[in-house]
mmCIF file of C-alpha atoms in Angstrom:
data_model
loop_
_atom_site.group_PDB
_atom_site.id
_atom_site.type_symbol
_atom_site.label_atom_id
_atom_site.label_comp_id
_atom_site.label_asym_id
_atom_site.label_seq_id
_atom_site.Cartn_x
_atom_site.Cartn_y
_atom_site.Cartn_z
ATOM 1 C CA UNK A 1 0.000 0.000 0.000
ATOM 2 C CA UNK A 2 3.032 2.231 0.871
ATOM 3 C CA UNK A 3 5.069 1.809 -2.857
ATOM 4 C CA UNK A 4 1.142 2.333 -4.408
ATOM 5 C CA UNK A 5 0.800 5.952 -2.538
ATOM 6 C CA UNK A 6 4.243 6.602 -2.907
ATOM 7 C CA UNK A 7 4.157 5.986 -7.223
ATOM 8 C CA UNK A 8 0.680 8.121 -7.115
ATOM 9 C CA UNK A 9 2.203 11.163 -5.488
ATOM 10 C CA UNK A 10 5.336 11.169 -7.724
ATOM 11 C CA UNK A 11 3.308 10.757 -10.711
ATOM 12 C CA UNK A 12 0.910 13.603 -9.215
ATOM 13 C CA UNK A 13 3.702 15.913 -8.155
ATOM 14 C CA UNK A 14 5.795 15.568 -11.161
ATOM 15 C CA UNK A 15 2.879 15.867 -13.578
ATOM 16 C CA UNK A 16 1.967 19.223 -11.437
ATOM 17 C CA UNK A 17 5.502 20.631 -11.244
ATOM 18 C CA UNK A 18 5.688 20.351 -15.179
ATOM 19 C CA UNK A 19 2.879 21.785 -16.260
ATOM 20 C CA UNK A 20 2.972 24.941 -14.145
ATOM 21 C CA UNK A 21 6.433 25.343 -15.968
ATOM 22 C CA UNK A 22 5.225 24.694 -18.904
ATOM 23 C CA UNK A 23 2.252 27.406 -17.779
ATOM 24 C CA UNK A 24 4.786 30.030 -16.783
ATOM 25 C CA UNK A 25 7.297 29.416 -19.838
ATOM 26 C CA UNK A 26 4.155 30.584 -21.913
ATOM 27 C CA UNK A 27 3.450 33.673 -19.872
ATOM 28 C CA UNK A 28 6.762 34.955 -19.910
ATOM 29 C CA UNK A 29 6.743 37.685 -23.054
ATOM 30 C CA UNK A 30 9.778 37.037 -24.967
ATOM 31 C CA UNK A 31 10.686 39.670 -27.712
ATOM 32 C CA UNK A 32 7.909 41.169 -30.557
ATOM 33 C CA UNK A 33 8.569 41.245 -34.297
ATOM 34 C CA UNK A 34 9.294 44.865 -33.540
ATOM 35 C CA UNK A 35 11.865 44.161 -31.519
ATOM 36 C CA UNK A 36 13.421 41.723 -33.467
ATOM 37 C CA UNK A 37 13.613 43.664 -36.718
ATOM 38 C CA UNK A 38 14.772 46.551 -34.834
ATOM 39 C CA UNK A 39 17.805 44.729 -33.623
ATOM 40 C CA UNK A 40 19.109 44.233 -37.013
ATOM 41 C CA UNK A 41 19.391 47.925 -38.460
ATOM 42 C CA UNK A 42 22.266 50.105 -38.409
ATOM 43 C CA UNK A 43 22.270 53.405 -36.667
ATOM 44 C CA UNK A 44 19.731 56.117 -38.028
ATOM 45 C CA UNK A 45 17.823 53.997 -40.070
ATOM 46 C CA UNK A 46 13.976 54.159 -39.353
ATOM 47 C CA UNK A 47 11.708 51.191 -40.608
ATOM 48 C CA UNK A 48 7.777 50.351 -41.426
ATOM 49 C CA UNK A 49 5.776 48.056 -41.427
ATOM 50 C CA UNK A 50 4.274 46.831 -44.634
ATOM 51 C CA UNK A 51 2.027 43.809 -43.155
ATOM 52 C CA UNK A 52 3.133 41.092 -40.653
ATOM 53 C CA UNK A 53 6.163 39.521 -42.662
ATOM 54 C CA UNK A 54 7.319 42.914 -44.634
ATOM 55 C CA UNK A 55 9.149 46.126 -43.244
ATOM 56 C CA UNK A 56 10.843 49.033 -45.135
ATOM 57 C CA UNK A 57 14.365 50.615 -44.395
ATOM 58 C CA UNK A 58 13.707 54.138 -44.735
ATOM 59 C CA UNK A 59 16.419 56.822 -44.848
ATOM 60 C CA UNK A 60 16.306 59.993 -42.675
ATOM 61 C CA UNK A 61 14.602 61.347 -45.601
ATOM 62 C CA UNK A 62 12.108 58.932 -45.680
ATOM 63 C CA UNK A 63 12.731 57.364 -48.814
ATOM 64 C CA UNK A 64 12.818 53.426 -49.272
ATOM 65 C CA UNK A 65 16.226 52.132 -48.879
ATOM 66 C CA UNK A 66 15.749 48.339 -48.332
ATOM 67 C CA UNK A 67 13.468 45.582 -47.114
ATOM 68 C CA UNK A 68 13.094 43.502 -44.636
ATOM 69 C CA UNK A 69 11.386 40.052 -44.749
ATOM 70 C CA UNK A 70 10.610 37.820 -41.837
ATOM 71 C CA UNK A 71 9.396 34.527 -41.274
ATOM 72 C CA UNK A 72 9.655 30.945 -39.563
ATOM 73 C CA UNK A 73 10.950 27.654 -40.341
ATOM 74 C CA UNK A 74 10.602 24.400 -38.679
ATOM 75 C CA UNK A 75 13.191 23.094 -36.736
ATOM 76 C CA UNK A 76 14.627 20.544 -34.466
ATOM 77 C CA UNK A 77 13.501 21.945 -31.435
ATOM 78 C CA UNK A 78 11.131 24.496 -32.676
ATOM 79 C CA UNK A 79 10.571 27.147 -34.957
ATOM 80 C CA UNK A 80 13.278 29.241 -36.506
ATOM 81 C CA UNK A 81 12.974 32.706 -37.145
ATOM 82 C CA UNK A 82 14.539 34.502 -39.849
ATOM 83 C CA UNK A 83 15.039 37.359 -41.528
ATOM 84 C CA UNK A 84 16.077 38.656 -44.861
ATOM 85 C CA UNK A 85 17.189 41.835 -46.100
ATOM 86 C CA UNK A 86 16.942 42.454 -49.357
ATOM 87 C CA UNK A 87 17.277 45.345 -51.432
ATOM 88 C CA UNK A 88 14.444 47.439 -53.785
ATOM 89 C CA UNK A 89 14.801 44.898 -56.268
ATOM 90 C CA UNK A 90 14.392 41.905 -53.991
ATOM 91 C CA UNK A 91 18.128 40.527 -54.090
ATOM 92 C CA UNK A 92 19.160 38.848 -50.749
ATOM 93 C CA UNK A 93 21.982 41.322 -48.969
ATOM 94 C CA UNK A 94 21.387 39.373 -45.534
ATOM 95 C CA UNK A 95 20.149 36.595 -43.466
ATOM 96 C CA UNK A 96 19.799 37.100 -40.009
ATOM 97 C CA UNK A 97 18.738 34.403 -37.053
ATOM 98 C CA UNK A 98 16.296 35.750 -34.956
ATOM 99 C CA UNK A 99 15.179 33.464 -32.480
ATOM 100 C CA UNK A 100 15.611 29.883 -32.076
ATOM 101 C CA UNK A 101 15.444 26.894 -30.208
ATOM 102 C CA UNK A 102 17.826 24.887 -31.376
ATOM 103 C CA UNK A 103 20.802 23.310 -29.530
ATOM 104 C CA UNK A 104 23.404 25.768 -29.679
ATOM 105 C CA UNK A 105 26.490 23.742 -30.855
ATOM 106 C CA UNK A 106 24.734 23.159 -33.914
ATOM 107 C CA UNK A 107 23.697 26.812 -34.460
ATOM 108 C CA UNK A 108 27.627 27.414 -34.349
ATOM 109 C CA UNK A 109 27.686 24.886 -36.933
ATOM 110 C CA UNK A 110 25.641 26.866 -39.108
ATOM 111 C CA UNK A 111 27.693 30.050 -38.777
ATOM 112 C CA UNK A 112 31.175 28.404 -38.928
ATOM 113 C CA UNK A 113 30.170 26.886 -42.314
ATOM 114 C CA UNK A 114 28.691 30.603 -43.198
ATOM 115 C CA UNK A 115 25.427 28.957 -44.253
ATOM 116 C CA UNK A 116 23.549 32.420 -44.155
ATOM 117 C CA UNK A 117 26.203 34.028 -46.187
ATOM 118 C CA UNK A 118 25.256 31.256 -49.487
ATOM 119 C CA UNK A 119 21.774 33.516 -49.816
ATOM 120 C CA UNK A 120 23.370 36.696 -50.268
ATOM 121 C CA UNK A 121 23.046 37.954 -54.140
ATOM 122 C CA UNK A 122 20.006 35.621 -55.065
ATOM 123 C CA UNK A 123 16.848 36.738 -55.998
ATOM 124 C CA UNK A 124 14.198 35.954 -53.201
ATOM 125 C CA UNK A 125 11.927 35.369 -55.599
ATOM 126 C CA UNK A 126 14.020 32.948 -57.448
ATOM 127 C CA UNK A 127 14.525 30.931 -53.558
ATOM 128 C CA UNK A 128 10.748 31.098 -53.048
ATOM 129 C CA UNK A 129 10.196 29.369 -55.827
ATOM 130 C CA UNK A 130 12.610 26.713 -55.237
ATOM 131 C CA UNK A 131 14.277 27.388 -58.387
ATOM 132 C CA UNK A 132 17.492 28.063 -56.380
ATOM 133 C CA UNK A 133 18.858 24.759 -54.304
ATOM 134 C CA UNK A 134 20.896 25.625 -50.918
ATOM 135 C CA UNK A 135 22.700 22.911 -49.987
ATOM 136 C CA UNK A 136 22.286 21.968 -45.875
ATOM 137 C CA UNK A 137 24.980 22.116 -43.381
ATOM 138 C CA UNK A 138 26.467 18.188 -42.891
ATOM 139 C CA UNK A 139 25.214 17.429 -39.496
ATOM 140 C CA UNK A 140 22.693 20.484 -38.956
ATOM 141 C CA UNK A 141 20.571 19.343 -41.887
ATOM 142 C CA UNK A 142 17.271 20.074 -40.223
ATOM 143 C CA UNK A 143 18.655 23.898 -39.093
ATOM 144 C CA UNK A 144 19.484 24.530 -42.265
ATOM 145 C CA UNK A 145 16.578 23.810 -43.900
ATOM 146 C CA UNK A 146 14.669 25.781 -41.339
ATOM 147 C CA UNK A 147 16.322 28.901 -42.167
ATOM 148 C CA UNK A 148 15.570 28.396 -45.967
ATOM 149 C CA UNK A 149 11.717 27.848 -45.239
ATOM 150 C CA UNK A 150 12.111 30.829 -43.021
ATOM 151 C CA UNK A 151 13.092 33.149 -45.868
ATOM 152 C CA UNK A 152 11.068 31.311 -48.509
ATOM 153 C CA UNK A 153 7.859 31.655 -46.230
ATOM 154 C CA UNK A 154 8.613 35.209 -45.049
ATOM 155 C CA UNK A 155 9.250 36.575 -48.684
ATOM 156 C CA UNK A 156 6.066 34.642 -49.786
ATOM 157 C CA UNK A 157 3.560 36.311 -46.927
ATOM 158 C CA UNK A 158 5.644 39.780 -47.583
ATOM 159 C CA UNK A 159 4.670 39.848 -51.203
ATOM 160 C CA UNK A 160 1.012 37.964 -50.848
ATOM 161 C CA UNK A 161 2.438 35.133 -52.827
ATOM 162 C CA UNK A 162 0.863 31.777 -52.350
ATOM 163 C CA UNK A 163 3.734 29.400 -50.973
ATOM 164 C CA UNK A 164 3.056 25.782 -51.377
ATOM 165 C CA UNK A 165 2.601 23.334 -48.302
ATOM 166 C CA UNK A 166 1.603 20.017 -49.772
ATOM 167 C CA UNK A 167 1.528 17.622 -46.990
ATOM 168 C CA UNK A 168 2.993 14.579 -48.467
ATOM 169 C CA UNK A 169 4.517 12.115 -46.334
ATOM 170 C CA UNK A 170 7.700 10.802 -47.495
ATOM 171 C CA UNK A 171 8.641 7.422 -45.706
ATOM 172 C CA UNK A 172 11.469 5.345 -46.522
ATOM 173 C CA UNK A 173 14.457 3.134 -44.958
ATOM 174 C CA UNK A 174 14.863 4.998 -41.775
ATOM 175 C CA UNK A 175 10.994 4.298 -40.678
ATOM 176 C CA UNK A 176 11.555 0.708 -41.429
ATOM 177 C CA UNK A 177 14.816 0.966 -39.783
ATOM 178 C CA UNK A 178 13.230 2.146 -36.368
ATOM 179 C CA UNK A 179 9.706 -0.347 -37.235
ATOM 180 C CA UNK A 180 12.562 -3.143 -37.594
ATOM 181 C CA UNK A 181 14.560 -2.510 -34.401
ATOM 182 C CA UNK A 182 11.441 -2.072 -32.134
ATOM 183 C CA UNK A 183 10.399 -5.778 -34.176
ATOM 184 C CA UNK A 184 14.088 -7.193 -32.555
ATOM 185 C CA UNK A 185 13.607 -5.744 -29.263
ATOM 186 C CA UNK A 186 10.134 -7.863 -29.037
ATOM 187 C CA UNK A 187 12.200 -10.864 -30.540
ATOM 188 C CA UNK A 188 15.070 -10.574 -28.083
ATOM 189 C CA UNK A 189 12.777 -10.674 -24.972
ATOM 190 C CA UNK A 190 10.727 -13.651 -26.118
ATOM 191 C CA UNK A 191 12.219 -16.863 -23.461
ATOM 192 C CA UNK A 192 11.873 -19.122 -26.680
ATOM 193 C CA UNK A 193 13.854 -17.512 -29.006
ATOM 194 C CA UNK A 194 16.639 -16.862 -26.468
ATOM 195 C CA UNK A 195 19.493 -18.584 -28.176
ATOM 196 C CA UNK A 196 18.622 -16.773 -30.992
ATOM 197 C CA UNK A 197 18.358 -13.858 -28.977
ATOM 198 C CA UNK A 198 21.858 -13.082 -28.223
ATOM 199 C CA UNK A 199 22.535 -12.818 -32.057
ATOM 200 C CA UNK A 200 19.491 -10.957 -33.099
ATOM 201 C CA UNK A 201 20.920 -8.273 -29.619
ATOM 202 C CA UNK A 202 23.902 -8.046 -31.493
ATOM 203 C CA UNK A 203 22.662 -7.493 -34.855
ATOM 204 C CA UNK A 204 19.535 -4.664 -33.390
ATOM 205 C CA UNK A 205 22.972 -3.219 -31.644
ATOM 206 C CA UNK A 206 25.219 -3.005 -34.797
ATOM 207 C CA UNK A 207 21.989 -1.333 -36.665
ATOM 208 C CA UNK A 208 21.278 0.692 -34.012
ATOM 209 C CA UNK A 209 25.109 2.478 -33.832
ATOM 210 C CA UNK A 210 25.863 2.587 -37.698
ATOM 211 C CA UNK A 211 22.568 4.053 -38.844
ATOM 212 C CA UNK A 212 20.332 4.983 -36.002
ATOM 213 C CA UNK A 213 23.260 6.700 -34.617
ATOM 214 C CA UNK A 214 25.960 7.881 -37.609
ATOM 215 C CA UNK A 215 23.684 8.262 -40.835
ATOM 216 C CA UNK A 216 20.516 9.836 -38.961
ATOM 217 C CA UNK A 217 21.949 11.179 -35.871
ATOM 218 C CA UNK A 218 18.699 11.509 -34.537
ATOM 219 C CA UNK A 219 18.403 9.495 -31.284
ATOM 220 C CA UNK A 220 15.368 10.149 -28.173
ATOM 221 C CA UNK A 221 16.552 13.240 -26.488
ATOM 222 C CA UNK A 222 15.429 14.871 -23.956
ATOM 223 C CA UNK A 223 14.679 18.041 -25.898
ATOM 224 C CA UNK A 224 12.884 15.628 -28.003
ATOM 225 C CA UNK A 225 10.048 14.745 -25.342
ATOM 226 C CA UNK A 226 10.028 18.065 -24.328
ATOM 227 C CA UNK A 227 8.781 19.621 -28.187
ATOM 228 C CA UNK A 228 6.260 16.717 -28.181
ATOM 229 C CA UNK A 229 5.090 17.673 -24.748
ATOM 230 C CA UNK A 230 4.596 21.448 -25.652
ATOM 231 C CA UNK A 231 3.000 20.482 -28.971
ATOM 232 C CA UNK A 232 5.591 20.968 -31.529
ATOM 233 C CA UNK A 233 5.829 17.444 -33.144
ATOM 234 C CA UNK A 234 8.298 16.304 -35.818
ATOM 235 C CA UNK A 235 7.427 16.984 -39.779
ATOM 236 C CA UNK A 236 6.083 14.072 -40.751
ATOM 237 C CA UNK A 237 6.649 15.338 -44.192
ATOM 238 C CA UNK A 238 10.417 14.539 -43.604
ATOM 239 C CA UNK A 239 10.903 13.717 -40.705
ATOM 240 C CA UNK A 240 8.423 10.728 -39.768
ATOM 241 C CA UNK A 241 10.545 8.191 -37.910
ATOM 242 C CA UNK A 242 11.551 11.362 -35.564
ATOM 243 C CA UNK A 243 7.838 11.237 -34.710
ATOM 244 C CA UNK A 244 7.587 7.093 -34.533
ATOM 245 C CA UNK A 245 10.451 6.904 -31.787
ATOM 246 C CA UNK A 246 9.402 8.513 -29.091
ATOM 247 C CA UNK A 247 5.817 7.219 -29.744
ATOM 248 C CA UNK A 248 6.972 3.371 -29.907
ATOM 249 C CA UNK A 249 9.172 4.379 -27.113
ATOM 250 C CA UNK A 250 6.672 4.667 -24.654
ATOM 251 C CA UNK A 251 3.935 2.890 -25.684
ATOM 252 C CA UNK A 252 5.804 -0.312 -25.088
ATOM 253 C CA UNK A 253 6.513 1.278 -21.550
ATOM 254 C CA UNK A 254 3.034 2.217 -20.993
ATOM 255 C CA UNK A 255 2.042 -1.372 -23.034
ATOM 256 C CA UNK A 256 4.233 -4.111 -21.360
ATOM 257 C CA UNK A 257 6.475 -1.540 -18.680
ATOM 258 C CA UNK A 258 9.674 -2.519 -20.334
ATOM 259 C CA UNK A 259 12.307 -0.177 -21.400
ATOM 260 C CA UNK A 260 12.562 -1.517 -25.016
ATOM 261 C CA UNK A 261 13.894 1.717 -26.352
ATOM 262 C CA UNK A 262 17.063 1.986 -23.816
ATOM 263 C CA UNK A 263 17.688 -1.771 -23.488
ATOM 264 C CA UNK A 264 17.737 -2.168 -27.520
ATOM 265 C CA UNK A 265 17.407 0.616 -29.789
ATOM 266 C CA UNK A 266 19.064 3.685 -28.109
ATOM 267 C CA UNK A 267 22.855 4.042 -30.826
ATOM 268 C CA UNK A 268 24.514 5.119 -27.550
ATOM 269 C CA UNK A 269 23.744 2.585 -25.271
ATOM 270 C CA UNK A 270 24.278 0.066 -27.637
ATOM 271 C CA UNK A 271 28.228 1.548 -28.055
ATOM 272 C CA UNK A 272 28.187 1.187 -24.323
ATOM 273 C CA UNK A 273 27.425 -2.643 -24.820
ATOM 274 C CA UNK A 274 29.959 -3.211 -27.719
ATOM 275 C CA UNK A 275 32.580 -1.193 -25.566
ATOM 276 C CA UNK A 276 31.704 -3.224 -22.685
ATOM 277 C CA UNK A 277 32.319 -6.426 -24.644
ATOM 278 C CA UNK A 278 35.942 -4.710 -25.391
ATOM 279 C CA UNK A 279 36.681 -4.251 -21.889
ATOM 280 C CA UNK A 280 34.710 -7.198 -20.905
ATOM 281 C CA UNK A 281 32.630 -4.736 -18.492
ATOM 282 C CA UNK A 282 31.067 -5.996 -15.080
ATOM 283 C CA UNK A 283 27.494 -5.504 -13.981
ATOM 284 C CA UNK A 284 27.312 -2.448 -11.717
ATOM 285 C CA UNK A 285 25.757 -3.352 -7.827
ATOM 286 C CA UNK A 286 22.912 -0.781 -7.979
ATOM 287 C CA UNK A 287 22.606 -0.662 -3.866
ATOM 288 C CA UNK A 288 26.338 0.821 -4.184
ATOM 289 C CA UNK A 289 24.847 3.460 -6.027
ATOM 290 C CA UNK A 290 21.123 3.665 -5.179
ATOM 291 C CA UNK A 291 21.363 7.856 -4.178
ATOM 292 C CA UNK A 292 23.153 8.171 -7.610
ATOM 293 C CA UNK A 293 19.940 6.984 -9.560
ATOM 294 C CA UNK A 294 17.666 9.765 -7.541
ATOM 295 C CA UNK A 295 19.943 12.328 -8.513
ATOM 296 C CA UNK A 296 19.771 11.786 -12.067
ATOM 297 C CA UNK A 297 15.867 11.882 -11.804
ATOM 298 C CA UNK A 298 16.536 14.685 -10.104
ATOM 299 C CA UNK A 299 18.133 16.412 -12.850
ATOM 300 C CA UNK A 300 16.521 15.480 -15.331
ATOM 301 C CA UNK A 301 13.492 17.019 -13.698
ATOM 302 C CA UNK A 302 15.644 20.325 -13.257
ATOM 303 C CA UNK A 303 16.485 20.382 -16.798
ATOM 304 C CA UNK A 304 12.747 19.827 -18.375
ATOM 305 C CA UNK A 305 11.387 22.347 -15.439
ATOM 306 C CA UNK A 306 13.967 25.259 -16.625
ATOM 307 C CA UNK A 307 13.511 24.446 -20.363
ATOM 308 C CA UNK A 308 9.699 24.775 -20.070
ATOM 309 C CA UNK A 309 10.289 28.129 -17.985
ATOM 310 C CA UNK A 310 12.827 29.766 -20.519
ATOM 311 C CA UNK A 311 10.730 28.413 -23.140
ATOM 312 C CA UNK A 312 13.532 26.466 -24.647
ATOM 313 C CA UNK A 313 14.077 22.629 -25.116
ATOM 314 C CA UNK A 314 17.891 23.522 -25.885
ATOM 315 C CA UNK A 315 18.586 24.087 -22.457
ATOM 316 C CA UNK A 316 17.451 20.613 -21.537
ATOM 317 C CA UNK A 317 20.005 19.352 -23.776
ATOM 318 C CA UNK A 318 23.245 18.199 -22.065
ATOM 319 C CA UNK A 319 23.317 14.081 -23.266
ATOM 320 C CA UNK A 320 26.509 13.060 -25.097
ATOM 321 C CA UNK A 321 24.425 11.841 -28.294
ATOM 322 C CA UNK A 322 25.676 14.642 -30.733
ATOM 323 C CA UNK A 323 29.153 15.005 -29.422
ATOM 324 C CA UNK A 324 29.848 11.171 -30.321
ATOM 325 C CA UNK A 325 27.990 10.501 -33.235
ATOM 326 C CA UNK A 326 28.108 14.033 -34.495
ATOM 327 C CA UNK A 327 31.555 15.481 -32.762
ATOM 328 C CA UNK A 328 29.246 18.595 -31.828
ATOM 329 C CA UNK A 329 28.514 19.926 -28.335
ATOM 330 C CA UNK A 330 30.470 21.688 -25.403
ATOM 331 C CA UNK A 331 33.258 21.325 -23.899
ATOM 332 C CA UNK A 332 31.662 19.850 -21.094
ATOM 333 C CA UNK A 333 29.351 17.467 -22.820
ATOM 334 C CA UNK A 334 33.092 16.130 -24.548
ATOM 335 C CA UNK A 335 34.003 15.737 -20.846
ATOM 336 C CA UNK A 336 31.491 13.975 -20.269
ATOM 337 C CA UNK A 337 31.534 11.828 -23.117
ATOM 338 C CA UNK A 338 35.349 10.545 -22.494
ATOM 339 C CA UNK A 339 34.303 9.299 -18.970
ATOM 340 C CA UNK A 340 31.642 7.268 -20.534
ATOM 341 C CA UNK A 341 33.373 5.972 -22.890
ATOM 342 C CA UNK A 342 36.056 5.124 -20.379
ATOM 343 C CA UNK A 343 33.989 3.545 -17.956
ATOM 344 C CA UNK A 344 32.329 1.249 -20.432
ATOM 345 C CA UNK A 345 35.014 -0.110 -20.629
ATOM 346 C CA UNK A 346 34.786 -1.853 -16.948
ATOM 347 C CA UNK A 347 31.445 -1.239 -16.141
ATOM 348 C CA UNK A 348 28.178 -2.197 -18.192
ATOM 349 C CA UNK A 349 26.199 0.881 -19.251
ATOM 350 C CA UNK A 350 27.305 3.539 -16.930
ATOM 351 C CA UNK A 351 26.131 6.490 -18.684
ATOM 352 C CA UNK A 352 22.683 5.070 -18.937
ATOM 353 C CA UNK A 353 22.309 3.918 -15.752
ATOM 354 C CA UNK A 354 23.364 6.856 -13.561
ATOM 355 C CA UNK A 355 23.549 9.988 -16.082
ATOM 356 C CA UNK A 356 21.105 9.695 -18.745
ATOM 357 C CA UNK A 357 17.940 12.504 -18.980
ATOM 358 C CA UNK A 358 15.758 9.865 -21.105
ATOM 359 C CA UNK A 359 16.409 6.787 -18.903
ATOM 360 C CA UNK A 360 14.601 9.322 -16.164
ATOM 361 C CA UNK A 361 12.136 10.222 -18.692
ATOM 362 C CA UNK A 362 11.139 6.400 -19.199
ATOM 363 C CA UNK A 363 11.469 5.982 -15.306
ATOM 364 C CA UNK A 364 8.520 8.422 -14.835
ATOM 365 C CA UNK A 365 6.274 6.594 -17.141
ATOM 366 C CA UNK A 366 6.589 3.605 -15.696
ATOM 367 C CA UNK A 367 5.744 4.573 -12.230
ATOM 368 C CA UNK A 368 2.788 6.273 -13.946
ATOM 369 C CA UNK A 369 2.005 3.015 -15.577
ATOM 370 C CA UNK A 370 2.413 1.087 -12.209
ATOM 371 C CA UNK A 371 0.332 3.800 -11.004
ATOM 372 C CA UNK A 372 -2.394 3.463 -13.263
ATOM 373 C CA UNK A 373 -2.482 -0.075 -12.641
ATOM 374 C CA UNK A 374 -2.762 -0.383 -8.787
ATOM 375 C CA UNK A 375 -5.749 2.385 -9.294
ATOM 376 C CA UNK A 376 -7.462 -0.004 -11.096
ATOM 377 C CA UNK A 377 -6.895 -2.667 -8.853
ATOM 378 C CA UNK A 378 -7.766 -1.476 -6.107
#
């Protein structure tokens, strides 16, 4: 009866706790379109607005000078907004970043590579109607393309030109990919197939690192379940098996209450095995380290609280996914990443067992699951 009131007030308090960050994240008023636009003109230059994409640089006489076009694109985190300055006859002479969500290190991608700069001297009207191809940053991909759909969609409103959204899915290899590796992790669990099991581990493993982790990139993050959370799900126009992860994720969780994403899918955790088979890692005695487990819930609840507040998943974002598939992220996170790798070497998993924001995410829904269940039983 104790462990039944004790998984309904986490679930309760947790649940609570998020939403009024979420609540207040909204509330606080972060910077107009005014403000924005205003941030990117040089001294004594005056500006107007033309509708709710379009402003004019005026001159102190008052005569048109340039213009300004604004817009949003999606992007990994959220949507990016942009702005493009062109001149009277509608050549790109800027891009400018307004406000993002992104994770930072690859934002820095996108400016050590000079991504913006590869816009300057086209026509907008050319870019808008994708007569012009911008090739994406290696590694920022879904950035880059954010800022292009920013400029394309904030020329198109500017002018009243009809920009086209078709909605057509495009699903390929890496939705069967994820489909097939959520298929092994069933496979690998089932008692008769467990002599097969060990190969078919392997195999969902070696999957899981080479294409999972270095051709997409794109593993569960915690920034990840934050967006879905606040309502900003994944294209599915491009980016569908973004979407399928974290919703196969935990369903089986809330389905079965096994961790089938972390144990079997997850790039990073399945390095952690193969490096553990290197070192020929030992099995870490969890009542050693019991304390240890609380304060990586603990942070992880931190993180998503002060990311809903500031209104950014970004912030949440400190897992060592993108530094060693990707060699992107802080100095820190690099830290980090070597004592992993290190201790995986001698102990099995030690990154996901003690330091890992989505093993805490998949933690919660299982006590709500257990919670849900002892409700009913009752």
């Amino acid at each position: 009866m104790k462990k039944r009131i004790i998984d309904l007030v986490t679930v309760l308090a947790v649940a609570s706790v998020i939403i009024a960050a979420a609540v207040v994240g909204k509330k606080i008023a972060k910077k107009n379109d005014l403000e924005l636009i205003g941030s990117i003109l040089k001294p004594g230059e005056e500006y107007e607005a033309v509708n709710n994409n379009k402003w004019l640089i005026l001159h102190e006489s008052g005569k048109v000078k340039d213009c300004i076009y604004s817009g949003e694109g999606r992007g990994y985190n959220g949507n990016v907004q942009v702005a493009a300055v062109t001149d009277t006859a509608g050549i790109i002479m800027s891009v400018h970043l307004l406000a993002n969500k992104e994770t930072p290190s690859f934002v820095s991608k996108i400016f050590r590579r000079n991504f913006t700069d590869r816009f300057k001297g086209l026509p907008a009207s050319d870019l808008a109607g994708s007569e012009v191809i911008i090739d994406a940053v290696a590694g920022a991909t879904i950035t880059s393309n954010a800022i292009k759909e920013a400029i394309i969609v904030g020329y198109s409103a500017g002018e009243g030109l009809k920009h086209n959204h078709s909605f057509k899915i495009n699903a390929g290899w890496p939705e069967l990919l994820v489909l097939l590796l959520f298929i092994l992790s069933v496979l690998i669990s089932i008692k008769r197939l467990r002599a097969a099991g060990k190969y078919l581990q392997w195999i969902s493993w070696g999957l899981s690192v080479i294409f999972l982790g270095f051709v997409l990139g794109q593993p569960l993050t915690l920034p990840r379940f934050i967006t879905v959370f606040t309502g900003y799900l994944p294209d599915p126009r491009s980016e569908l098996y973004v979407l399928i992860l974290p919703v196969l994720a935990i369903g089986f969780i809330l389905i079965s209450g096994k961790n089938n994403y972390c144990m079997s899918v997850c790039p990073f955790g399945a390095m952690q095995e193969i490096l553990g088979a290197v070192g020929n890692a030992s099995e870490i005695r969890l009542k050693r380290f019991s304390l240890v487990k609380y304060i990586q819930w603990g942070i992880t609840l931190l993180a998503v609280i002060i990311a809903l507040i500031m209104n950014n998943p970004s912030i949440a974002e400190y897992s060592v996914f993108g530094a060693f598939f990707q060699l992107t992220g802080a100095t820190v996170i690099f830290i980090l990443l070597m004592l992993s790798i290190i201790m995986s070497l001698f102990f099995r998993r030690p990154w996901c067992r003690y330091l890992c924001p989505v093993e805490g995410v998949m933690t919660y829904f299982r006590t709500l699951r257990r919670a849900v269940i002892n409700i009913f039983r009752q």
